[in-house]
Amino acid sequence: MSGEFKRPPKTHAQLCDMPFVPEISSLSEKDILVLRLDLTDRSSHEAATNSVLKHFGKIDVLINNGGRSQRSLFVDTNLDVYSAIVELNYLGTISLTKHVLNHMIQRKKGKIVTVSSVMGIMGAPLATGYCASKHALQGFFNSLRTELTDYPEISIINLCPGPVQSNIIQNVFTENLSKSLESTGDQSHKMPTNRCVRLTLVSVANDLKEAWISDQPYLAVCYLWQYAPTWAWWLMNRMGKKRIQNFKSGVDADVSYSRKKK
């Protein structure tokens, strides 16, 4: 299923455009099913799940990767933006998970992979709503894992990527629902997409309960939040101030303290 936010679906060719890989070269048209899915339309999730089951007969893996980030200060942001963030990033995700999990419980096996964020571990300016939604996902799926101890072959995997080269900044929430970000800035300093994908696949293949997928300094900050939160608060105050300055200057919020690529 292609989880989107009221956008038209792409063609099979666009979604599956990739280099030749021997393991998938034998796939036929019947091995591919693309469904349009609006995560905010929770009433459609059961039908979408049933369509997948009708086509394939089973669901082995659910990857929750739908959502939008945020670039706005809390004092400038309308509350309906926060409602939309929670509806899309959190409630839409757990709604779809509920329908798929019912099937996995019947089979007593499966993987539920949720793309959270390092923002689900730490706090940062310009993303108060986004951080809240990712913290909610972390809490939900860590708790859900404890409810599934009778099903050891159902894996709950939380992935926490840091800044990655993608189109996520082009589609962020801002201070109101009708406004787009004026400038996305240079994204080249962020982790290459192919490296993030590789680390994601390694994490899923090894059933890691949680994986932090990030370049420095975000990775170090994750460890500080985990083991030395007082130092993390001090550091994020310094980094956060620069992040806001970058944002107001029209450059990418994270550019000044990301590790430079050689």
mmCIF file of C-alpha atoms in Angstrom:
data_model
loop_
_atom_site.group_PDB
_atom_site.id
_atom_site.type_symbol
_atom_site.label_atom_id
_atom_site.label_comp_id
_atom_site.label_asym_id
_atom_site.label_seq_id
_atom_site.Cartn_x
_atom_site.Cartn_y
_atom_site.Cartn_z
ATOM 1 C CA MET A 1 0.000 0.000 0.000
ATOM 2 C CA SER A 2 1.202 3.467 -0.815
ATOM 3 C CA GLY A 3 0.328 5.621 2.171
ATOM 4 C CA GLU A 4 -0.135 9.172 0.988
ATOM 5 C CA PHE A 5 -1.925 12.361 1.955
ATOM 6 C CA LYS A 6 -4.580 12.939 -0.692
ATOM 7 C CA ARG A 7 -2.173 12.753 -3.610
ATOM 8 C CA PRO A 8 -2.622 10.801 -6.858
ATOM 9 C CA PRO A 9 -0.940 7.382 -7.001
ATOM 10 C CA LYS A 10 2.089 6.801 -9.185
ATOM 11 C CA THR A 11 2.313 4.088 -11.794
ATOM 12 C CA HIS A 12 3.862 0.689 -11.128
ATOM 13 C CA ALA A 13 6.818 1.646 -13.280
ATOM 14 C CA GLN A 14 7.484 4.793 -11.288
ATOM 15 C CA LEU A 15 7.140 3.094 -7.925
ATOM 16 C CA CYS A 16 9.238 0.101 -8.924
ATOM 17 C CA ASP A 17 11.921 1.820 -10.991
ATOM 18 C CA MET A 18 15.139 0.217 -9.767
ATOM 19 C CA PRO A 19 18.308 -1.431 -11.106
ATOM 20 C CA PHE A 20 18.258 -5.092 -12.097
ATOM 21 C CA VAL A 21 18.303 -7.321 -9.012
ATOM 22 C CA PRO A 22 18.429 -11.108 -9.588
ATOM 23 C CA GLU A 23 16.265 -11.880 -6.560
ATOM 24 C CA ILE A 24 13.320 -9.888 -7.952
ATOM 25 C CA SER A 25 13.863 -10.339 -11.688
ATOM 26 C CA SER A 26 11.249 -13.085 -11.831
ATOM 27 C CA LEU A 27 8.460 -10.928 -10.401
ATOM 28 C CA SER A 28 5.409 -10.644 -12.619
ATOM 29 C CA GLU A 29 2.521 -8.178 -12.682
ATOM 30 C CA LYS A 30 0.542 -10.350 -10.262
ATOM 31 C CA ASP A 31 3.359 -10.036 -7.715
ATOM 32 C CA ILE A 32 2.864 -6.256 -7.505
ATOM 33 C CA LEU A 33 -0.140 -4.455 -6.065
ATOM 34 C CA VAL A 34 -0.195 -0.684 -5.600
ATOM 35 C CA LEU A 35 -3.070 0.814 -3.639
ATOM 36 C CA ARG A 36 -3.706 4.458 -2.933
ATOM 37 C CA LEU A 37 -4.063 4.985 0.805
ATOM 38 C CA ASP A 38 -4.834 8.153 2.732
ATOM 39 C CA LEU A 39 -3.646 7.616 6.296
ATOM 40 C CA THR A 40 -6.023 10.308 7.530
ATOM 41 C CA ASP A 41 -9.033 8.405 6.142
ATOM 42 C CA ARG A 42 -9.155 5.764 8.848
ATOM 43 C CA SER A 43 -12.438 4.351 7.558
ATOM 44 C CA SER A 44 -10.605 3.099 4.450
ATOM 45 C CA HIS A 45 -7.875 1.125 6.210
ATOM 46 C CA GLU A 46 -9.823 -2.102 6.710
ATOM 47 C CA ALA A 47 -10.820 -2.264 3.038
ATOM 48 C CA ALA A 48 -7.241 -1.588 1.948
ATOM 49 C CA THR A 49 -5.953 -4.360 4.201
ATOM 50 C CA ASN A 50 -8.559 -6.767 2.852
ATOM 51 C CA SER A 51 -7.582 -5.892 -0.728
ATOM 52 C CA VAL A 52 -3.978 -6.865 -0.007
ATOM 53 C CA LEU A 53 -5.065 -10.106 1.650
ATOM 54 C CA LYS A 54 -7.344 -10.948 -1.260
ATOM 55 C CA HIS A 55 -4.507 -10.406 -3.740
ATOM 56 C CA PHE A 56 -1.616 -12.068 -1.880
ATOM 57 C CA GLY A 57 -3.343 -14.214 0.727
ATOM 58 C CA LYS A 58 -1.133 -12.917 3.540
ATOM 59 C CA ILE A 59 0.819 -9.933 4.833
ATOM 60 C CA ASP A 60 4.359 -10.708 5.963
ATOM 61 C CA VAL A 61 5.609 -7.182 6.647
ATOM 62 C CA LEU A 62 3.942 -3.837 7.337
ATOM 63 C CA ILE A 63 6.227 -0.822 6.977
ATOM 64 C CA ASN A 64 4.672 2.294 8.474
ATOM 65 C CA ASN A 65 6.449 5.077 6.596
ATOM 66 C CA GLY A 66 3.733 7.675 6.086
ATOM 67 C CA GLY A 67 3.902 11.102 7.668
ATOM 68 C CA ARG A 68 4.975 14.719 7.410
ATOM 69 C CA SER A 69 7.562 16.731 9.282
ATOM 70 C CA GLN A 70 7.262 20.299 10.589
ATOM 71 C CA ARG A 71 9.104 23.591 10.311
ATOM 72 C CA SER A 72 7.477 26.241 12.492
ATOM 73 C CA LEU A 73 7.756 27.772 15.938
ATOM 74 C CA PHE A 74 5.029 26.821 18.399
ATOM 75 C CA VAL A 75 4.093 30.431 19.193
ATOM 76 C CA ASP A 76 3.417 31.070 15.488
ATOM 77 C CA THR A 77 1.559 27.820 14.747
ATOM 78 C CA ASN A 78 -2.205 27.313 14.626
ATOM 79 C CA LEU A 79 -3.511 24.471 16.785
ATOM 80 C CA ASP A 80 -5.227 22.809 13.828
ATOM 81 C CA VAL A 81 -1.730 22.073 12.491
ATOM 82 C CA TYR A 82 -1.034 20.002 15.606
ATOM 83 C CA SER A 83 -4.309 18.167 15.167
ATOM 84 C CA ALA A 84 -3.391 17.351 11.559
ATOM 85 C CA ILE A 85 0.091 16.142 12.559
ATOM 86 C CA VAL A 86 -1.291 13.777 15.189
ATOM 87 C CA GLU A 87 -4.020 12.512 12.866
ATOM 88 C CA LEU A 88 -1.571 11.720 10.077
ATOM 89 C CA ASN A 89 1.632 10.683 11.829
ATOM 90 C CA TYR A 90 0.157 8.895 14.844
ATOM 91 C CA LEU A 91 -3.524 7.960 14.629
ATOM 92 C CA GLY A 92 -3.385 7.017 10.943
ATOM 93 C CA THR A 93 -0.397 4.777 11.587
ATOM 94 C CA ILE A 94 -1.884 2.891 14.523
ATOM 95 C CA SER A 95 -5.226 2.562 12.718
ATOM 96 C CA LEU A 96 -3.613 0.751 9.798
ATOM 97 C CA THR A 97 -1.479 -1.290 12.190
ATOM 98 C CA LYS A 98 -4.567 -2.504 14.038
ATOM 99 C CA HIS A 99 -6.116 -4.011 10.904
ATOM 100 C CA VAL A 100 -2.890 -5.657 9.758
ATOM 101 C CA LEU A 101 -2.031 -6.934 13.234
ATOM 102 C CA ASN A 102 -5.322 -8.835 13.483
ATOM 103 C CA HIS A 103 -4.213 -10.870 10.464
ATOM 104 C CA MET A 104 -0.694 -11.397 11.823
ATOM 105 C CA ILE A 105 -2.082 -12.660 15.130
ATOM 106 C CA GLN A 106 -4.141 -15.236 13.233
ATOM 107 C CA ARG A 107 -0.978 -16.371 11.416
ATOM 108 C CA LYS A 108 1.144 -15.971 14.566
ATOM 109 C CA LYS A 109 3.910 -14.299 12.584
ATOM 110 C CA GLY A 110 4.837 -11.073 10.835
ATOM 111 C CA LYS A 111 6.884 -7.894 11.111
ATOM 112 C CA ILE A 112 5.562 -4.435 11.910
ATOM 113 C CA VAL A 113 8.204 -1.856 11.035
ATOM 114 C CA THR A 114 7.589 1.767 11.970
ATOM 115 C CA VAL A 115 9.736 4.584 10.659
ATOM 116 C CA SER A 116 9.844 6.895 13.639
ATOM 117 C CA SER A 117 12.666 9.444 13.892
ATOM 118 C CA VAL A 118 15.522 10.561 16.095
ATOM 119 C CA MET A 119 12.966 13.234 16.969
ATOM 120 C CA GLY A 120 11.090 10.461 18.764
ATOM 121 C CA ILE A 121 14.059 10.216 21.133
ATOM 122 C CA MET A 122 15.023 13.871 21.591
ATOM 123 C CA GLY A 123 13.364 17.266 21.421
ATOM 124 C CA ALA A 124 14.188 20.027 18.952
ATOM 125 C CA PRO A 125 12.866 23.475 17.994
ATOM 126 C CA LEU A 126 10.714 24.011 14.891
ATOM 127 C CA ALA A 127 9.259 20.511 15.282
ATOM 128 C CA THR A 128 7.226 20.466 18.491
ATOM 129 C CA GLY A 129 4.249 18.733 16.886
ATOM 130 C CA TYR A 130 6.402 16.381 14.836
ATOM 131 C CA CYS A 131 8.462 15.413 17.898
ATOM 132 C CA ALA A 132 5.268 14.809 19.861
ATOM 133 C CA SER A 133 3.870 12.507 17.161
ATOM 134 C CA LYS A 134 7.116 10.519 16.970
ATOM 135 C CA HIS A 135 7.353 10.215 20.756
ATOM 136 C CA ALA A 136 3.779 8.911 20.648
ATOM 137 C CA LEU A 137 4.745 6.271 18.079
ATOM 138 C CA GLN A 138 7.738 5.212 20.173
ATOM 139 C CA GLY A 139 5.598 4.838 23.273
ATOM 140 C CA PHE A 140 2.805 3.052 21.449
ATOM 141 C CA PHE A 141 4.890 0.438 19.660
ATOM 142 C CA ASN A 142 7.173 -0.206 22.643
ATOM 143 C CA SER A 143 4.027 -0.843 24.677
ATOM 144 C CA LEU A 144 2.429 -2.939 21.932
ATOM 145 C CA ARG A 145 5.501 -5.177 21.878
ATOM 146 C CA THR A 146 4.857 -6.070 25.522
ATOM 147 C CA GLU A 147 1.293 -7.116 24.641
ATOM 148 C CA LEU A 148 2.514 -9.599 22.032
ATOM 149 C CA THR A 149 4.761 -11.802 24.156
ATOM 150 C CA ASP A 150 2.527 -14.797 23.332
ATOM 151 C CA TYR A 151 3.460 -14.299 19.659
ATOM 152 C CA PRO A 152 7.276 -14.462 19.543
ATOM 153 C CA GLU A 153 7.294 -14.517 15.730
ATOM 154 C CA ILE A 154 5.572 -11.128 15.486
ATOM 155 C CA SER A 155 8.325 -8.504 15.512
ATOM 156 C CA ILE A 156 7.825 -4.848 16.425
ATOM 157 C CA ILE A 157 10.675 -2.799 14.947
ATOM 158 C CA ASN A 158 11.142 0.942 15.464
ATOM 159 C CA LEU A 159 13.495 2.759 13.094
ATOM 160 C CA CYS A 160 14.770 6.203 14.070
ATOM 161 C CA PRO A 161 16.436 7.919 11.108
ATOM 162 C CA GLY A 162 18.080 11.291 11.399
ATOM 163 C CA PRO A 163 18.254 13.817 8.532
ATOM 164 C CA VAL A 164 18.139 11.926 5.219
ATOM 165 C CA GLN A 165 18.173 13.211 1.647
ATOM 166 C CA SER A 166 14.517 13.085 0.587
ATOM 167 C CA ASN A 167 11.551 15.272 -0.310
ATOM 168 C CA ILE A 168 10.303 15.408 3.272
ATOM 169 C CA ILE A 169 11.259 19.075 3.704
ATOM 170 C CA GLN A 170 9.250 20.058 0.619
ATOM 171 C CA ASN A 171 6.075 18.759 2.263
ATOM 172 C CA VAL A 172 6.451 19.869 5.879
ATOM 173 C CA PHE A 173 3.728 21.386 8.019
ATOM 174 C CA THR A 174 4.251 25.093 8.693
ATOM 175 C CA GLU A 175 2.424 27.571 10.926
ATOM 176 C CA ASN A 176 -0.870 27.049 9.088
ATOM 177 C CA LEU A 177 -2.288 24.260 6.950
ATOM 178 C CA SER A 178 -2.445 26.301 3.757
ATOM 179 C CA LYS A 179 1.152 27.540 3.791
ATOM 180 C CA SER A 180 4.167 25.768 2.282
ATOM 181 C CA LEU A 181 7.784 26.198 3.314
ATOM 182 C CA GLU A 182 9.268 29.130 1.411
ATOM 183 C CA SER A 183 12.777 27.676 1.105
ATOM 184 C CA THR A 184 13.999 24.100 1.622
ATOM 185 C CA GLY A 185 17.706 24.897 1.453
ATOM 186 C CA ASP A 186 20.512 22.571 0.434
ATOM 187 C CA GLN A 187 19.958 18.933 1.446
ATOM 188 C CA SER A 188 23.312 17.481 0.327
ATOM 189 C CA HIS A 189 24.757 17.421 3.860
ATOM 190 C CA LYS A 190 22.229 14.787 4.942
ATOM 191 C CA MET A 191 22.621 11.008 4.905
ATOM 192 C CA PRO A 192 22.352 9.587 1.359
ATOM 193 C CA THR A 193 19.063 7.804 0.775
ATOM 194 C CA ASN A 194 20.689 4.541 -0.332
ATOM 195 C CA ARG A 195 22.674 4.287 2.904
ATOM 196 C CA CYS A 196 19.534 4.835 4.969
ATOM 197 C CA VAL A 197 17.747 2.132 2.965
ATOM 198 C CA ARG A 198 20.606 -0.328 3.451
ATOM 199 C CA LEU A 199 20.738 0.226 7.210
ATOM 200 C CA THR A 200 16.950 -0.071 7.348
ATOM 201 C CA LEU A 201 17.012 -3.442 5.590
ATOM 202 C CA VAL A 202 19.785 -4.709 7.876
ATOM 203 C CA SER A 203 17.755 -3.647 10.922
ATOM 204 C CA VAL A 204 14.583 -5.334 9.689
ATOM 205 C CA ALA A 205 16.361 -8.530 8.618
ATOM 206 C CA ASN A 206 17.873 -8.856 12.098
ATOM 207 C CA ASP A 207 14.634 -8.045 13.960
ATOM 208 C CA LEU A 208 16.192 -5.158 15.880
ATOM 209 C CA LYS A 209 13.668 -3.725 18.290
ATOM 210 C CA GLU A 210 15.043 -0.223 17.710
ATOM 211 C CA ALA A 211 17.655 1.207 15.356
ATOM 212 C CA TRP A 212 19.106 4.726 15.276
ATOM 213 C CA ILE A 213 20.025 5.483 11.678
ATOM 214 C CA SER A 214 21.844 8.789 11.567
ATOM 215 C CA ASP A 215 25.066 10.637 10.884
ATOM 216 C CA GLN A 216 26.734 12.781 13.516
ATOM 217 C CA PRO A 217 26.009 14.846 15.508
ATOM 218 C CA TYR A 218 22.456 13.489 15.807
ATOM 219 C CA LEU A 219 23.662 9.982 16.627
ATOM 220 C CA ALA A 220 25.767 11.246 19.523
ATOM 221 C CA VAL A 221 22.844 13.337 20.758
ATOM 222 C CA CYS A 222 20.651 10.203 20.804
ATOM 223 C CA TYR A 223 23.153 8.552 23.145
ATOM 224 C CA LEU A 224 23.202 11.656 25.334
ATOM 225 C CA TRP A 225 19.409 11.686 25.586
ATOM 226 C CA GLN A 226 19.521 8.000 26.530
ATOM 227 C CA TYR A 227 22.367 8.035 29.061
ATOM 228 C CA ALA A 228 23.104 11.665 30.011
ATOM 229 C CA PRO A 229 19.938 13.740 29.524
ATOM 230 C CA THR A 230 21.253 16.759 31.440
ATOM 231 C CA TRP A 231 24.088 17.101 28.929
ATOM 232 C CA ALA A 232 21.606 16.538 26.104
ATOM 233 C CA TRP A 233 19.431 19.438 27.259
ATOM 234 C CA TRP A 234 22.476 21.727 27.402
ATOM 235 C CA LEU A 235 23.667 20.675 23.942
ATOM 236 C CA MET A 236 20.239 20.924 22.311
ATOM 237 C CA ASN A 237 19.813 24.441 23.674
ATOM 238 C CA ARG A 238 22.971 25.435 21.792
ATOM 239 C CA MET A 239 22.142 23.461 18.650
ATOM 240 C CA GLY A 240 18.518 24.530 18.785
ATOM 241 C CA LYS A 241 19.396 28.223 18.837
ATOM 242 C CA LYS A 242 21.456 27.808 15.666
ATOM 243 C CA ARG A 243 18.691 25.711 14.121
ATOM 244 C CA ILE A 244 16.215 28.560 14.538
ATOM 245 C CA GLN A 245 18.712 31.072 13.128
ATOM 246 C CA ASN A 246 19.201 28.880 10.053
ATOM 247 C CA PHE A 247 15.448 28.559 9.570
ATOM 248 C CA LYS A 248 14.881 32.303 9.759
ATOM 249 C CA SER A 249 17.744 32.845 7.280
ATOM 250 C CA GLY A 250 16.104 30.577 4.694
ATOM 251 C CA VAL A 251 18.678 27.766 4.790
ATOM 252 C CA ASP A 252 18.125 24.191 5.929
ATOM 253 C CA ALA A 253 17.701 24.147 9.689
ATOM 254 C CA ASP A 254 20.340 21.455 10.226
ATOM 255 C CA VAL A 255 23.036 22.551 7.788
ATOM 256 C CA SER A 256 25.488 24.336 10.086
ATOM 257 C CA TYR A 257 26.260 21.482 12.456
ATOM 258 C CA SER A 258 25.885 18.441 10.234
ATOM 259 C CA ARG A 259 29.073 16.562 9.434
ATOM 260 C CA LYS A 260 30.529 17.759 6.148
ATOM 261 C CA LYS A 261 30.922 15.163 3.394
ATOM 262 C CA LYS A 262 34.354 14.680 1.876
#
